């Protein structure tokens, strides 16, 4: 029986594609892509020639049923996004749910995502964490942040470079300026950087150095105790490049 394959793609470094992902993309009948122009570059790099169909947040409601029917008719289909794992702050959930409800098998490959490497290299506890993705831009944003005020787990957020400083300022208002944070940008890319410190320090840093690139903000939970707080000298803001 044919399947829907969920295939992660690199978030920056093209070496992060897996051998299994390459094989699946070579074998399926067609590929659903968030942006066919972006995906064409990757497929050309991998020497893969397959029919591409557009599948993004603006058309997915209209196309999921026809895709599901194509798989039921015996055609294997792969879903990819512009970067990372489909369904994680990208289109994918609706198609997966539709296929499951129709009894179509879904196979999800492991692979690239920005949240996990950012979480691990933050230095905060990562055995339990809370992934928030992109917060609402306007309506519901403050309410959601207020709901997270008592969150004890490490929290992971995605943010646009145009809203990084504003987000950090809002975090400072809700969680306090001394809450520890790791701001990671351009993961796997040439100018990858991690800035660690308090929210107050991170705000000052990005006001002095305007944010550029893709950002993941990792915020310590309420109960996190920074070891440097026990020392006489305050910890300096860390900047890993």
Coordinates of C-alpha atoms in Angstrom, one line a residue:
X1 CA 0.0 0.0 0.0
X2 CA 1.3 3.5 -0.8
X3 CA 2.2 5.9 1.9
X4 CA 2.6 9.6 2.8
X5 CA 6.2 10.2 3.8
X6 CA 7.1 13.2 6.0
X7 CA 10.6 14.1 5.0
X8 CA 12.7 16.7 7.0
X9 CA 15.1 18.9 4.9
X10 CA 18.2 20.8 6.0
X11 CA 17.6 24.1 7.8
X12 CA 20.8 25.6 6.5
X13 CA 23.7 23.1 6.0
X14 CA 22.8 20.9 3.0
X15 CA 24.9 18.1 4.6
X16 CA 22.2 17.6 7.1
X17 CA 20.0 15.6 4.7
X18 CA 19.9 11.9 5.7
X19 CA 20.6 9.0 3.3
X20 CA 17.1 7.7 4.1
X21 CA 15.5 11.0 3.1
X22 CA 17.4 11.0 -0.2
X23 CA 16.2 7.5 -0.9
X24 CA 12.6 8.3 -0.2
X25 CA 12.7 11.4 -2.3
X26 CA 14.1 9.4 -5.2
X27 CA 11.5 6.7 -4.9
X28 CA 8.2 8.5 -4.4
X29 CA 5.8 9.4 -7.3
X30 CA 5.7 13.1 -6.5
X31 CA 6.7 15.6 -3.8
X32 CA 4.6 18.2 -2.0
X33 CA 6.7 21.3 -1.4
X34 CA 5.9 24.4 0.6
X35 CA 7.7 26.6 -2.0
X36 CA 8.5 24.7 -5.2
X37 CA 11.2 27.2 -6.1
X38 CA 13.1 26.7 -2.8
X39 CA 12.7 22.9 -3.0
X40 CA 13.9 22.8 -6.6
X41 CA 17.3 24.1 -5.5
X42 CA 17.6 21.3 -2.9
X43 CA 16.4 18.6 -5.3
X44 CA 18.8 19.8 -8.0
X45 CA 21.7 19.7 -5.5
X46 CA 20.7 16.1 -4.7
X47 CA 20.2 15.2 -8.4
X48 CA 16.6 14.2 -7.9
X49 CA 14.0 14.8 -10.6
X50 CA 10.5 14.3 -9.4
X51 CA 7.2 16.1 -10.1
X52 CA 6.7 18.9 -7.5
X53 CA 3.3 20.1 -6.3
X54 CA 2.7 23.2 -4.2
X55 CA 1.4 22.6 -0.6
X56 CA 1.4 25.5 1.7
X57 CA -0.7 27.1 4.4
X58 CA -2.8 29.0 1.9
X59 CA -3.9 26.0 -0.2
X60 CA -3.6 23.0 2.1
X61 CA -7.3 23.0 3.0
X62 CA -8.2 22.7 -0.7
X63 CA -5.6 20.1 -1.6
X64 CA -5.4 17.6 1.2
X65 CA -8.3 15.4 0.1
X66 CA -6.9 15.1 -3.5
X67 CA -3.5 14.2 -2.1
X68 CA -5.0 11.6 0.2
X69 CA -7.0 10.1 -2.8
X70 CA -3.8 9.9 -4.9
X71 CA -2.1 7.9 -2.1
X72 CA -5.2 5.6 -1.8
X73 CA -4.9 5.1 -5.6
X74 CA -1.4 3.7 -5.1
X75 CA 0.9 6.7 -5.5
X76 CA 3.6 7.3 -2.9
X77 CA 3.9 10.9 -1.8
X78 CA 6.6 12.9 0.1
X79 CA 5.9 16.1 2.0
X80 CA 8.7 18.6 2.5
X81 CA 8.8 22.1 3.8
X82 CA 11.2 24.9 2.9
X83 CA 13.5 23.8 5.8
X84 CA 13.2 21.5 8.7
X85 CA 10.5 19.0 9.7
X86 CA 7.0 19.5 8.1
X87 CA 4.3 20.1 10.7
X88 CA 6.7 21.9 13.1
X89 CA 5.6 25.5 12.6
X90 CA 5.1 24.5 9.0
X91 CA 2.3 23.0 6.9
X92 CA 1.8 19.3 7.5
X93 CA -0.6 18.6 10.4
X94 CA -3.7 18.9 8.3
X95 CA -2.5 16.5 5.7
X96 CA -1.3 14.0 8.3
X97 CA -4.6 14.0 10.1
X98 CA -6.6 13.6 6.9
X99 CA -4.5 10.6 5.8
X100 CA -4.8 9.0 9.3
X101 CA -8.6 9.5 9.3
X102 CA -8.8 7.8 5.8
X103 CA -6.6 4.9 6.9
X104 CA -3.7 5.9 4.8
X105 CA -0.3 5.0 6.3
X106 CA 2.0 7.9 7.3
X107 CA 5.7 7.4 7.8
X108 CA 7.7 10.3 9.4
X109 CA 11.5 10.4 9.0
X110 CA 13.6 11.9 11.7
X111 CA 15.8 14.8 10.7
X112 CA 16.6 18.5 10.9
X113 CA 14.7 20.9 13.1
X114 CA 16.0 24.1 14.7
X115 CA 14.4 23.6 18.2
X116 CA 16.3 20.6 19.4
X117 CA 19.9 21.7 18.7
X118 CA 19.1 25.2 20.1
X119 CA 17.6 23.6 23.3
X120 CA 20.6 21.3 23.8
X121 CA 23.2 24.0 23.3
X122 CA 21.4 26.5 25.6
X123 CA 22.8 24.8 28.6
X124 CA 19.4 24.7 30.3
X125 CA 17.7 21.4 31.4
X126 CA 16.4 19.6 28.3
X127 CA 15.0 16.4 29.8
X128 CA 11.6 18.1 29.9
X129 CA 10.8 21.2 27.9
X130 CA 7.9 23.3 26.4
X131 CA 7.9 24.0 22.7
X132 CA 5.9 27.1 21.9
X133 CA 7.0 27.8 18.3
X134 CA 5.8 31.2 17.0
X135 CA 3.7 33.1 19.5
X136 CA 0.6 34.9 18.2
X137 CA 1.8 38.2 16.8
X138 CA -1.0 40.3 18.3
X139 CA -4.2 38.8 19.7
X140 CA -3.6 36.3 22.4
X141 CA 0.2 37.0 22.7
X142 CA 0.2 38.6 26.2
X143 CA -2.4 36.0 27.4
X144 CA -0.1 33.1 26.3
X145 CA 2.9 34.7 27.9
X146 CA 1.0 35.2 31.2
X147 CA 0.0 31.5 31.1
X148 CA 3.7 30.6 30.9
X149 CA 4.7 32.7 33.9
X150 CA 4.7 29.7 36.2
X151 CA 6.2 27.3 33.7
X152 CA 9.1 25.3 35.3
X153 CA 10.3 23.6 32.1
X154 CA 12.7 25.1 29.7
X155 CA 10.7 27.0 27.0
X156 CA 11.5 27.1 23.3
X157 CA 10.2 29.9 20.9
X158 CA 10.7 30.7 17.3
X159 CA 10.9 34.4 16.4
X160 CA 11.4 36.7 13.4
X161 CA 14.5 38.8 13.5
X162 CA 12.2 41.9 13.2
X163 CA 10.5 41.0 16.5
X164 CA 13.4 39.5 18.5
X165 CA 14.0 42.6 20.7
X166 CA 10.3 43.2 21.2
X167 CA 9.9 39.5 22.2
X168 CA 12.8 39.7 24.7
X169 CA 11.3 42.9 26.2
X170 CA 7.9 41.2 26.6
X171 CA 9.6 38.2 28.2
X172 CA 11.4 40.5 30.6
X173 CA 8.1 42.1 31.6
X174 CA 6.5 38.7 32.3
X175 CA 9.3 36.6 33.6
X176 CA 11.7 39.3 35.0
X177 CA 14.9 40.8 33.6
X178 CA 17.1 38.3 35.5
X179 CA 15.6 35.2 33.9
X180 CA 18.3 33.4 31.9
X181 CA 18.0 33.0 28.2
X182 CA 19.9 31.6 25.2
X183 CA 19.2 33.3 21.9
X184 CA 20.4 31.1 19.0
X185 CA 20.5 32.4 15.4
X186 CA 21.3 30.9 12.0
X187 CA 21.6 27.3 13.3
X188 CA 23.8 25.1 11.0
X189 CA 24.7 28.1 8.9
X190 CA 27.9 30.1 8.4
X191 CA 27.1 32.8 10.9
X192 CA 25.6 30.6 13.6
X193 CA 25.7 32.3 17.0
X194 CA 24.5 31.7 20.5
X195 CA 24.0 34.6 23.0
X196 CA 23.5 33.6 26.6
X197 CA 22.8 35.7 29.6
X198 CA 19.9 37.4 31.4
X199 CA 17.0 38.8 29.5
X200 CA 18.2 42.3 30.4
X201 CA 21.6 41.5 28.9
X202 CA 20.2 39.9 25.8
X203 CA 18.0 42.9 25.1
X204 CA 21.0 45.3 25.4
X205 CA 23.1 43.0 23.1
X206 CA 20.5 42.9 20.3
X207 CA 19.8 46.6 20.6
X208 CA 23.5 47.2 20.0
X209 CA 23.7 44.4 17.3
X210 CA 20.5 44.5 15.2
X211 CA 19.2 40.9 14.8
X212 CA 19.7 39.2 11.4
X213 CA 18.8 35.6 10.3
X214 CA 16.6 32.9 11.8
X215 CA 16.1 32.9 15.6
X216 CA 15.3 30.4 18.3
X217 CA 14.9 31.8 21.8
X218 CA 15.4 29.3 24.7
X219 CA 14.2 30.6 28.0
X220 CA 15.0 29.0 31.4
X221 CA 12.0 27.7 33.4
X222 CA 10.9 29.4 36.6
X223 CA 12.7 27.0 38.9
X224 CA 16.0 27.1 37.0
X225 CA 18.9 28.0 39.3
X226 CA 21.9 29.5 37.6
X227 CA 25.1 28.3 39.3
X228 CA 26.8 31.6 38.5
X229 CA 24.2 33.3 40.9
X230 CA 26.1 31.7 43.8
X231 CA 29.4 33.4 42.8
X232 CA 30.4 36.8 44.0
X233 CA 30.9 38.2 40.5
X234 CA 28.0 38.3 38.1
X235 CA 28.3 36.2 34.9
X236 CA 29.2 38.1 31.8
X237 CA 27.0 37.8 28.7
X238 CA 28.3 34.9 26.6
X239 CA 28.5 35.1 22.9
X240 CA 29.4 31.9 21.0
X241 CA 30.1 32.4 17.3

